[in-house]
Amino acid sequence: MEKLLSVITVTYNARDCLKDCVESVKLLKMKYDKLIEYIVIDGGSTDGTVEIIEKYRLSGVIDWYVSEKDNGIFDAMNKGINYCTGKYVIIIGSDDFLIPENFESVIECLKQKEPDVCYGNDIIVDRDTMKIVRVYNAGNYSRSKVMFGWHPPHTSTIVRRDILMKYKFDTKYKIAADTEVLWKVLLNSTKIHYENKFLTVFRTGGVSTNGIKNIVKANREVYEIAVNMHFKVPVVAVVAKLLWKVTQVIRASLPLRDPDIAFIKKQYLEGKGVKNT
């Protein structure tokens, strides 16, 4: 029977943070086991990551995994899309984790409304302290927002698998291939649903946020993507994309009275992860 949602995690030497990610999917599967497929694509880790993956496979949390050398994170993501069987796909990094309590309305949306894309909000935290550094309330979709550099958070976006099969990650981009995929998916979809809930926690320190050199490279790739996609003013998309992030930082600096954020802080962040819930 086809699963409703495939969760894909891409890993490489992620022993120290992978458990939180897998435990969050475990909680999701405890409630929606027959609807959820979990696949892990490992790049040939040598730090004990594979042993953790195998443990969770034996316990039934991970349905299938492969550990072999790949051509980078986006090649691994493409591999996961090829291997998974769910009607919908969400890709979450090994550094990050889901908020399973907030998926009830998402699951109902996928079953009842059958959108092309369903996305939510994201909390970005410092990888060491788990302090909130950015709050991404994505807001409703509009085509004009995309032209100004907007896209929903990568880890909180669920896309129909058949659509992702059309718009694979271009491995010539080392940092911003996921931005290209989101822009293409959004601009070529007709049923896009925004679920105003925080679906994931994202840790800083990934390739796109790790050092000035990578940030500059990411913005160059974003500009090239905007040019290739025939954005009217590509540089505006790059600058506006940066401004979207600034608003997220400002929001995190303000008093956070959102009850959803308060719950996540208490349940996950103050305990330094899913393993302590």
mmCIF file of C-alpha atoms in Angstrom:
data_model
loop_
_atom_site.group_PDB
_atom_site.id
_atom_site.type_symbol
_atom_site.label_atom_id
_atom_site.label_comp_id
_atom_site.label_asym_id
_atom_site.label_seq_id
_atom_site.Cartn_x
_atom_site.Cartn_y
_atom_site.Cartn_z
ATOM 1 C CA MET A 1 0.000 0.000 0.000
ATOM 2 C CA GLU A 2 1.321 3.433 -0.922
ATOM 3 C CA LYS A 3 2.353 5.490 2.067
ATOM 4 C CA LEU A 4 0.952 8.986 2.401
ATOM 5 C CA LEU A 5 4.207 10.684 3.423
ATOM 6 C CA SER A 6 7.840 9.725 2.931
ATOM 7 C CA VAL A 7 10.294 11.370 5.318
ATOM 8 C CA ILE A 8 13.826 11.491 3.903
ATOM 9 C CA THR A 9 16.910 12.247 5.968
ATOM 10 C CA VAL A 10 20.316 12.757 4.372
ATOM 11 C CA THR A 11 23.309 12.128 6.646
ATOM 12 C CA TYR A 12 27.084 12.091 6.706
ATOM 13 C CA ASN A 13 29.076 11.670 9.922
ATOM 14 C CA ALA A 14 26.093 12.946 11.919
ATOM 15 C CA ARG A 15 26.378 10.769 15.010
ATOM 16 C CA ASP A 16 26.099 13.635 17.498
ATOM 17 C CA CYS A 17 22.791 15.032 16.235
ATOM 18 C CA LEU A 18 21.078 12.259 14.260
ATOM 19 C CA LYS A 19 19.277 10.762 17.232
ATOM 20 C CA ASP A 20 17.091 13.845 17.721
ATOM 21 C CA CYS A 21 16.071 13.747 14.083
ATOM 22 C CA VAL A 22 15.201 10.041 14.100
ATOM 23 C CA GLU A 23 13.419 10.238 17.450
ATOM 24 C CA SER A 24 11.168 12.984 16.100
ATOM 25 C CA VAL A 25 10.199 10.774 13.160
ATOM 26 C CA LYS A 26 9.696 7.909 15.593
ATOM 27 C CA LEU A 27 7.131 9.998 17.468
ATOM 28 C CA LEU A 28 5.399 10.827 14.201
ATOM 29 C CA LYS A 29 5.294 7.166 13.204
ATOM 30 C CA MET A 30 3.888 6.157 16.607
ATOM 31 C CA LYS A 31 0.753 8.113 15.717
ATOM 32 C CA TYR A 32 0.626 7.611 11.936
ATOM 33 C CA ASP A 33 2.658 4.456 11.419
ATOM 34 C CA LYS A 34 0.747 3.078 8.424
ATOM 35 C CA LEU A 35 0.921 6.444 6.651
ATOM 36 C CA ILE A 36 4.615 7.255 7.150
ATOM 37 C CA GLU A 37 7.685 5.896 5.394
ATOM 38 C CA TYR A 38 11.134 6.800 6.717
ATOM 39 C CA ILE A 39 14.204 6.574 4.504
ATOM 40 C CA VAL A 40 17.771 7.568 5.410
ATOM 41 C CA ILE A 41 20.450 8.215 2.794
ATOM 42 C CA ASP A 42 23.931 8.128 4.322
ATOM 43 C CA GLY A 43 27.041 9.228 2.457
ATOM 44 C CA GLY A 44 29.308 6.516 3.819
ATOM 45 C CA SER A 45 29.773 7.749 7.389
ATOM 46 C CA THR A 46 32.737 6.543 9.450
ATOM 47 C CA ASP A 47 31.898 8.030 12.871
ATOM 48 C CA GLY A 48 29.283 5.562 14.142
ATOM 49 C CA THR A 49 26.344 7.112 12.308
ATOM 50 C CA VAL A 50 25.620 3.881 10.416
ATOM 51 C CA GLU A 51 25.407 1.930 13.671
ATOM 52 C CA ILE A 52 22.749 4.358 14.924
ATOM 53 C CA ILE A 53 20.843 4.035 11.656
ATOM 54 C CA GLU A 54 20.968 0.233 11.799
ATOM 55 C CA LYS A 55 19.688 0.257 15.389
ATOM 56 C CA TYR A 56 16.639 2.262 14.363
ATOM 57 C CA ARG A 57 16.094 0.102 11.298
ATOM 58 C CA LEU A 58 15.994 -3.010 13.458
ATOM 59 C CA SER A 59 13.463 -1.352 15.773
ATOM 60 C CA GLY A 60 11.230 -0.486 12.803
ATOM 61 C CA VAL A 61 11.595 3.300 12.891
ATOM 62 C CA ILE A 62 13.704 3.474 9.726
ATOM 63 C CA ASP A 63 12.107 1.526 6.891
ATOM 64 C CA TRP A 64 15.098 1.521 4.573
ATOM 65 C CA TYR A 65 18.549 3.066 4.330
ATOM 66 C CA VAL A 66 21.662 3.027 2.210
ATOM 67 C CA SER A 67 25.198 4.001 3.194
ATOM 68 C CA GLU A 68 27.492 4.690 0.274
ATOM 69 C CA LYS A 69 29.580 7.459 -1.196
ATOM 70 C CA ASP A 70 27.609 10.081 -3.077
ATOM 71 C CA ASN A 71 28.263 13.320 -4.934
ATOM 72 C CA GLY A 72 27.107 15.623 -2.164
ATOM 73 C CA ILE A 73 23.973 16.460 -0.239
ATOM 74 C CA PHE A 74 21.780 17.180 -3.250
ATOM 75 C CA ASP A 75 22.807 13.987 -5.016
ATOM 76 C CA ALA A 76 21.795 12.161 -1.830
ATOM 77 C CA MET A 77 18.437 13.963 -1.778
ATOM 78 C CA ASN A 78 17.776 12.928 -5.370
ATOM 79 C CA LYS A 79 18.611 9.370 -4.395
ATOM 80 C CA GLY A 80 16.094 9.530 -1.559
ATOM 81 C CA ILE A 81 13.371 10.807 -3.885
ATOM 82 C CA ASN A 82 14.102 7.940 -6.287
ATOM 83 C CA TYR A 83 13.915 5.316 -3.543
ATOM 84 C CA CYS A 84 10.902 6.550 -1.567
ATOM 85 C CA THR A 85 7.366 5.414 -2.351
ATOM 86 C CA GLY A 86 5.104 7.912 -0.545
ATOM 87 C CA LYS A 87 2.623 10.155 -2.314
ATOM 88 C CA TYR A 88 4.244 13.131 -0.590
ATOM 89 C CA VAL A 89 7.829 13.847 0.450
ATOM 90 C CA ILE A 90 9.433 15.923 3.186
ATOM 91 C CA ILE A 91 13.230 16.155 3.410
ATOM 92 C CA ILE A 92 14.788 16.944 6.783
ATOM 93 C CA GLY A 93 18.479 17.236 7.566
ATOM 94 C CA SER A 94 20.156 15.069 10.171
ATOM 95 C CA ASP A 95 20.859 18.218 12.235
ATOM 96 C CA ASP A 96 17.175 19.094 12.420
ATOM 97 C CA PHE A 97 13.966 17.554 13.737
ATOM 98 C CA LEU A 98 10.224 17.526 13.285
ATOM 99 C CA ILE A 99 7.600 18.802 15.725
ATOM 100 C CA PRO A 100 5.338 15.732 15.472
ATOM 101 C CA GLU A 101 2.547 17.246 17.592
ATOM 102 C CA ASN A 102 1.917 19.804 14.836
ATOM 103 C CA PHE A 103 1.425 17.315 12.018
ATOM 104 C CA GLU A 104 -2.176 16.323 12.746
ATOM 105 C CA SER A 105 -3.677 19.077 10.598
ATOM 106 C CA VAL A 106 -0.948 18.518 7.991
ATOM 107 C CA ILE A 107 -1.828 14.838 7.631
ATOM 108 C CA GLU A 108 -5.510 15.716 7.290
ATOM 109 C CA CYS A 109 -4.670 18.334 4.676
ATOM 110 C CA LEU A 110 -2.689 15.822 2.612
ATOM 111 C CA LYS A 111 -5.506 13.273 2.820
ATOM 112 C CA GLN A 112 -8.480 15.558 2.280
ATOM 113 C CA LYS A 113 -7.257 18.515 0.175
ATOM 114 C CA GLU A 114 -4.540 16.688 -1.789
ATOM 115 C CA PRO A 115 -2.421 19.796 -2.436
ATOM 116 C CA ASP A 116 0.620 19.920 -4.680
ATOM 117 C CA VAL A 117 2.547 21.596 -1.861
ATOM 118 C CA CYS A 118 1.876 21.945 1.854
ATOM 119 C CA TYR A 119 4.247 24.025 3.965
ATOM 120 C CA GLY A 120 4.505 25.413 7.471
ATOM 121 C CA ASN A 121 6.774 27.483 9.702
ATOM 122 C CA ASP A 122 10.272 26.846 11.011
ATOM 123 C CA ILE A 123 12.292 27.706 14.119
ATOM 124 C CA ILE A 124 16.030 28.180 13.663
ATOM 125 C CA VAL A 125 18.232 27.582 16.721
ATOM 126 C CA ASP A 126 21.891 27.757 17.661
ATOM 127 C CA ARG A 127 23.210 24.213 17.255
ATOM 128 C CA ASP A 128 25.033 24.243 20.611
ATOM 129 C CA THR A 129 22.752 26.178 22.975
ATOM 130 C CA MET A 130 19.400 25.523 21.232
ATOM 131 C CA LYS A 131 18.612 29.220 21.675
ATOM 132 C CA ILE A 132 16.184 30.563 19.072
ATOM 133 C CA VAL A 133 18.029 32.802 16.597
ATOM 134 C CA ARG A 134 15.431 33.081 13.831
ATOM 135 C CA VAL A 135 11.673 32.561 13.631
ATOM 136 C CA TYR A 136 10.289 31.867 10.180
ATOM 137 C CA ASN A 137 6.560 32.495 9.908
ATOM 138 C CA ALA A 138 6.277 31.753 6.206
ATOM 139 C CA GLY A 139 2.875 33.330 5.555
ATOM 140 C CA ASN A 140 0.537 32.683 2.654
ATOM 141 C CA TYR A 141 1.857 31.925 -0.808
ATOM 142 C CA SER A 142 1.822 34.382 -3.663
ATOM 143 C CA ARG A 143 3.646 34.241 -6.966
ATOM 144 C CA SER A 144 4.870 37.817 -6.553
ATOM 145 C CA LYS A 145 6.577 36.914 -3.259
ATOM 146 C CA VAL A 146 8.579 34.224 -5.054
ATOM 147 C CA MET A 147 9.756 36.829 -7.569
ATOM 148 C CA PHE A 148 11.081 38.789 -4.594
ATOM 149 C CA GLY A 149 13.187 35.909 -3.319
ATOM 150 C CA TRP A 150 10.652 34.283 -1.011
ATOM 151 C CA HIS A 151 10.198 30.580 -0.472
ATOM 152 C CA PRO A 152 8.896 28.558 2.482
ATOM 153 C CA PRO A 153 11.400 26.873 4.811
ATOM 154 C CA HIS A 154 12.987 23.890 3.104
ATOM 155 C CA THR A 155 12.569 21.503 6.011
ATOM 156 C CA SER A 156 8.907 22.440 6.553
ATOM 157 C CA THR A 157 7.805 21.972 2.954
ATOM 158 C CA ILE A 158 5.978 18.858 1.766
ATOM 159 C CA VAL A 159 5.702 18.224 -1.969
ATOM 160 C CA ARG A 160 3.983 15.592 -4.061
ATOM 161 C CA ARG A 161 6.592 13.043 -5.094
ATOM 162 C CA ASP A 162 5.599 13.073 -8.754
ATOM 163 C CA ILE A 163 6.273 16.818 -8.854
ATOM 164 C CA LEU A 164 9.683 16.389 -7.211
ATOM 165 C CA MET A 165 10.519 13.750 -9.794
ATOM 166 C CA LYS A 166 10.162 16.478 -12.431
ATOM 167 C CA TYR A 167 12.310 19.005 -10.579
ATOM 168 C CA LYS A 168 15.326 17.157 -9.213
ATOM 169 C CA PHE A 169 18.127 18.933 -7.351
ATOM 170 C CA ASP A 170 20.772 20.230 -9.743
ATOM 171 C CA THR A 171 24.054 18.958 -8.307
ATOM 172 C CA LYS A 172 26.095 21.672 -10.031
ATOM 173 C CA TYR A 173 24.827 23.918 -7.222
ATOM 174 C CA LYS A 174 26.559 23.023 -3.968
ATOM 175 C CA ILE A 175 24.493 25.203 -1.619
ATOM 176 C CA ALA A 176 21.366 26.674 -3.254
ATOM 177 C CA ALA A 177 19.955 23.768 -5.267
ATOM 178 C CA ASP A 178 17.104 23.482 -2.774
ATOM 179 C CA THR A 179 16.138 27.112 -3.446
ATOM 180 C CA GLU A 180 15.926 26.358 -7.174
ATOM 181 C CA VAL A 181 13.728 23.319 -6.548
ATOM 182 C CA LEU A 182 11.365 25.237 -4.258
ATOM 183 C CA TRP A 183 11.024 28.112 -6.711
ATOM 184 C CA LYS A 184 10.347 25.736 -9.604
ATOM 185 C CA VAL A 185 7.876 23.651 -7.604
ATOM 186 C CA LEU A 186 5.957 26.696 -6.370
ATOM 187 C CA LEU A 187 5.790 28.403 -9.765
ATOM 188 C CA ASN A 188 4.581 25.219 -11.441
ATOM 189 C CA SER A 189 1.988 24.108 -8.867
ATOM 190 C CA THR A 190 -1.673 25.049 -8.660
ATOM 191 C CA LYS A 191 -2.726 23.799 -5.211
ATOM 192 C CA ILE A 192 -0.474 25.287 -2.528
ATOM 193 C CA HIS A 193 -1.525 25.135 1.119
ATOM 194 C CA TYR A 194 -0.011 27.037 4.045
ATOM 195 C CA GLU A 195 -0.377 25.400 7.449
ATOM 196 C CA ASN A 196 0.290 28.068 10.067
ATOM 197 C CA LYS A 197 2.175 25.805 12.467
ATOM 198 C CA PHE A 198 5.824 25.237 13.284
ATOM 199 C CA LEU A 199 6.688 21.901 11.726
ATOM 200 C CA THR A 200 10.456 21.743 12.220
ATOM 201 C CA VAL A 201 13.414 22.968 14.236
ATOM 202 C CA PHE A 202 16.472 23.790 12.126
ATOM 203 C CA ARG A 203 19.967 23.967 13.626
ATOM 204 C CA THR A 204 22.403 26.570 12.299
ATOM 205 C CA GLY A 205 25.795 25.476 11.029
ATOM 206 C CA GLY A 206 24.801 23.715 7.824
ATOM 207 C CA VAL A 207 26.651 24.335 4.589
ATOM 208 C CA SER A 208 24.538 27.380 3.653
ATOM 209 C CA THR A 209 25.190 29.177 6.978
ATOM 210 C CA ASN A 210 28.703 27.977 7.784
ATOM 211 C CA GLY A 211 31.069 30.915 7.241
ATOM 212 C CA ILE A 212 31.188 34.040 5.092
ATOM 213 C CA LYS A 213 32.699 32.183 2.125
ATOM 214 C CA ASN A 214 29.736 29.801 1.913
ATOM 215 C CA ILE A 215 27.224 32.618 2.383
ATOM 216 C CA VAL A 216 28.782 34.540 -0.523
ATOM 217 C CA LYS A 217 28.829 31.391 -2.664
ATOM 218 C CA ALA A 218 25.193 30.672 -1.805
ATOM 219 C CA ASN A 219 24.130 34.147 -2.905
ATOM 220 C CA ARG A 220 26.051 33.797 -6.168
ATOM 221 C CA GLU A 221 24.218 30.547 -6.829
ATOM 222 C CA VAL A 222 20.874 32.145 -5.980
ATOM 223 C CA TYR A 223 21.593 34.937 -8.456
ATOM 224 C CA GLU A 224 22.490 32.434 -11.192
ATOM 225 C CA ILE A 225 19.321 30.477 -10.492
ATOM 226 C CA ALA A 226 17.197 33.642 -10.666
ATOM 227 C CA VAL A 227 18.802 34.537 -14.003
ATOM 228 C CA ASN A 228 18.243 31.063 -15.437
ATOM 229 C CA MET A 229 14.623 31.119 -14.298
ATOM 230 C CA HIS A 230 14.135 34.466 -16.054
ATOM 231 C CA PHE A 231 13.307 36.541 -12.996
ATOM 232 C CA LYS A 232 12.815 40.101 -14.229
ATOM 233 C CA VAL A 233 15.367 41.569 -11.799
ATOM 234 C CA PRO A 234 17.501 38.680 -10.472
ATOM 235 C CA VAL A 235 19.534 40.821 -8.090
ATOM 236 C CA VAL A 236 16.314 41.911 -6.352
ATOM 237 C CA ALA A 237 15.502 38.277 -5.621
ATOM 238 C CA VAL A 238 18.931 37.841 -4.000
ATOM 239 C CA VAL A 239 18.686 40.981 -1.868
ATOM 240 C CA ALA A 240 15.074 40.342 -0.910
ATOM 241 C CA LYS A 241 15.921 36.757 0.059
ATOM 242 C CA LEU A 242 18.474 38.154 2.507
ATOM 243 C CA LEU A 243 15.920 40.633 3.838
ATOM 244 C CA TRP A 244 13.471 37.805 4.520
ATOM 245 C CA LYS A 245 16.144 36.315 6.815
ATOM 246 C CA VAL A 246 16.673 39.658 8.551
ATOM 247 C CA THR A 247 12.984 39.795 9.431
ATOM 248 C CA GLN A 248 13.305 36.307 10.923
ATOM 249 C CA VAL A 249 16.199 37.446 13.139
ATOM 250 C CA ILE A 250 14.244 40.529 14.255
ATOM 251 C CA ARG A 251 11.223 38.398 15.123
ATOM 252 C CA ALA A 252 13.405 36.106 17.245
ATOM 253 C CA SER A 253 14.729 39.121 19.170
ATOM 254 C CA LEU A 254 11.233 40.236 20.159
ATOM 255 C CA PRO A 255 9.207 38.740 23.031
ATOM 256 C CA LEU A 256 7.885 35.430 21.698
ATOM 257 C CA ARG A 257 4.313 35.142 22.920
ATOM 258 C CA ASP A 258 3.179 32.553 20.399
ATOM 259 C CA PRO A 259 1.837 29.571 22.420
ATOM 260 C CA ASP A 260 3.172 27.186 19.776
ATOM 261 C CA ILE A 261 6.710 28.536 20.259
ATOM 262 C CA ALA A 262 6.305 28.402 24.039
ATOM 263 C CA PHE A 263 5.356 24.722 23.802
ATOM 264 C CA ILE A 264 8.312 23.915 21.528
ATOM 265 C CA LYS A 265 10.744 25.728 23.833
ATOM 266 C CA LYS A 266 9.519 23.849 26.870
ATOM 267 C CA GLN A 267 9.128 20.449 25.223
ATOM 268 C CA TYR A 268 12.242 20.399 23.064
ATOM 269 C CA LEU A 269 14.635 23.318 23.294
ATOM 270 C CA GLU A 270 15.032 23.637 27.053
ATOM 271 C CA GLY A 271 15.697 19.912 27.254
ATOM 272 C CA LYS A 272 18.257 20.260 24.421
ATOM 273 C CA GLY A 273 16.500 17.952 22.009
ATOM 274 C CA VAL A 274 13.912 15.285 21.227
ATOM 275 C CA LYS A 275 15.715 12.593 23.200
ATOM 276 C CA ASN A 276 14.723 14.361 26.409
ATOM 277 C CA THR A 277 10.989 14.608 25.689
#
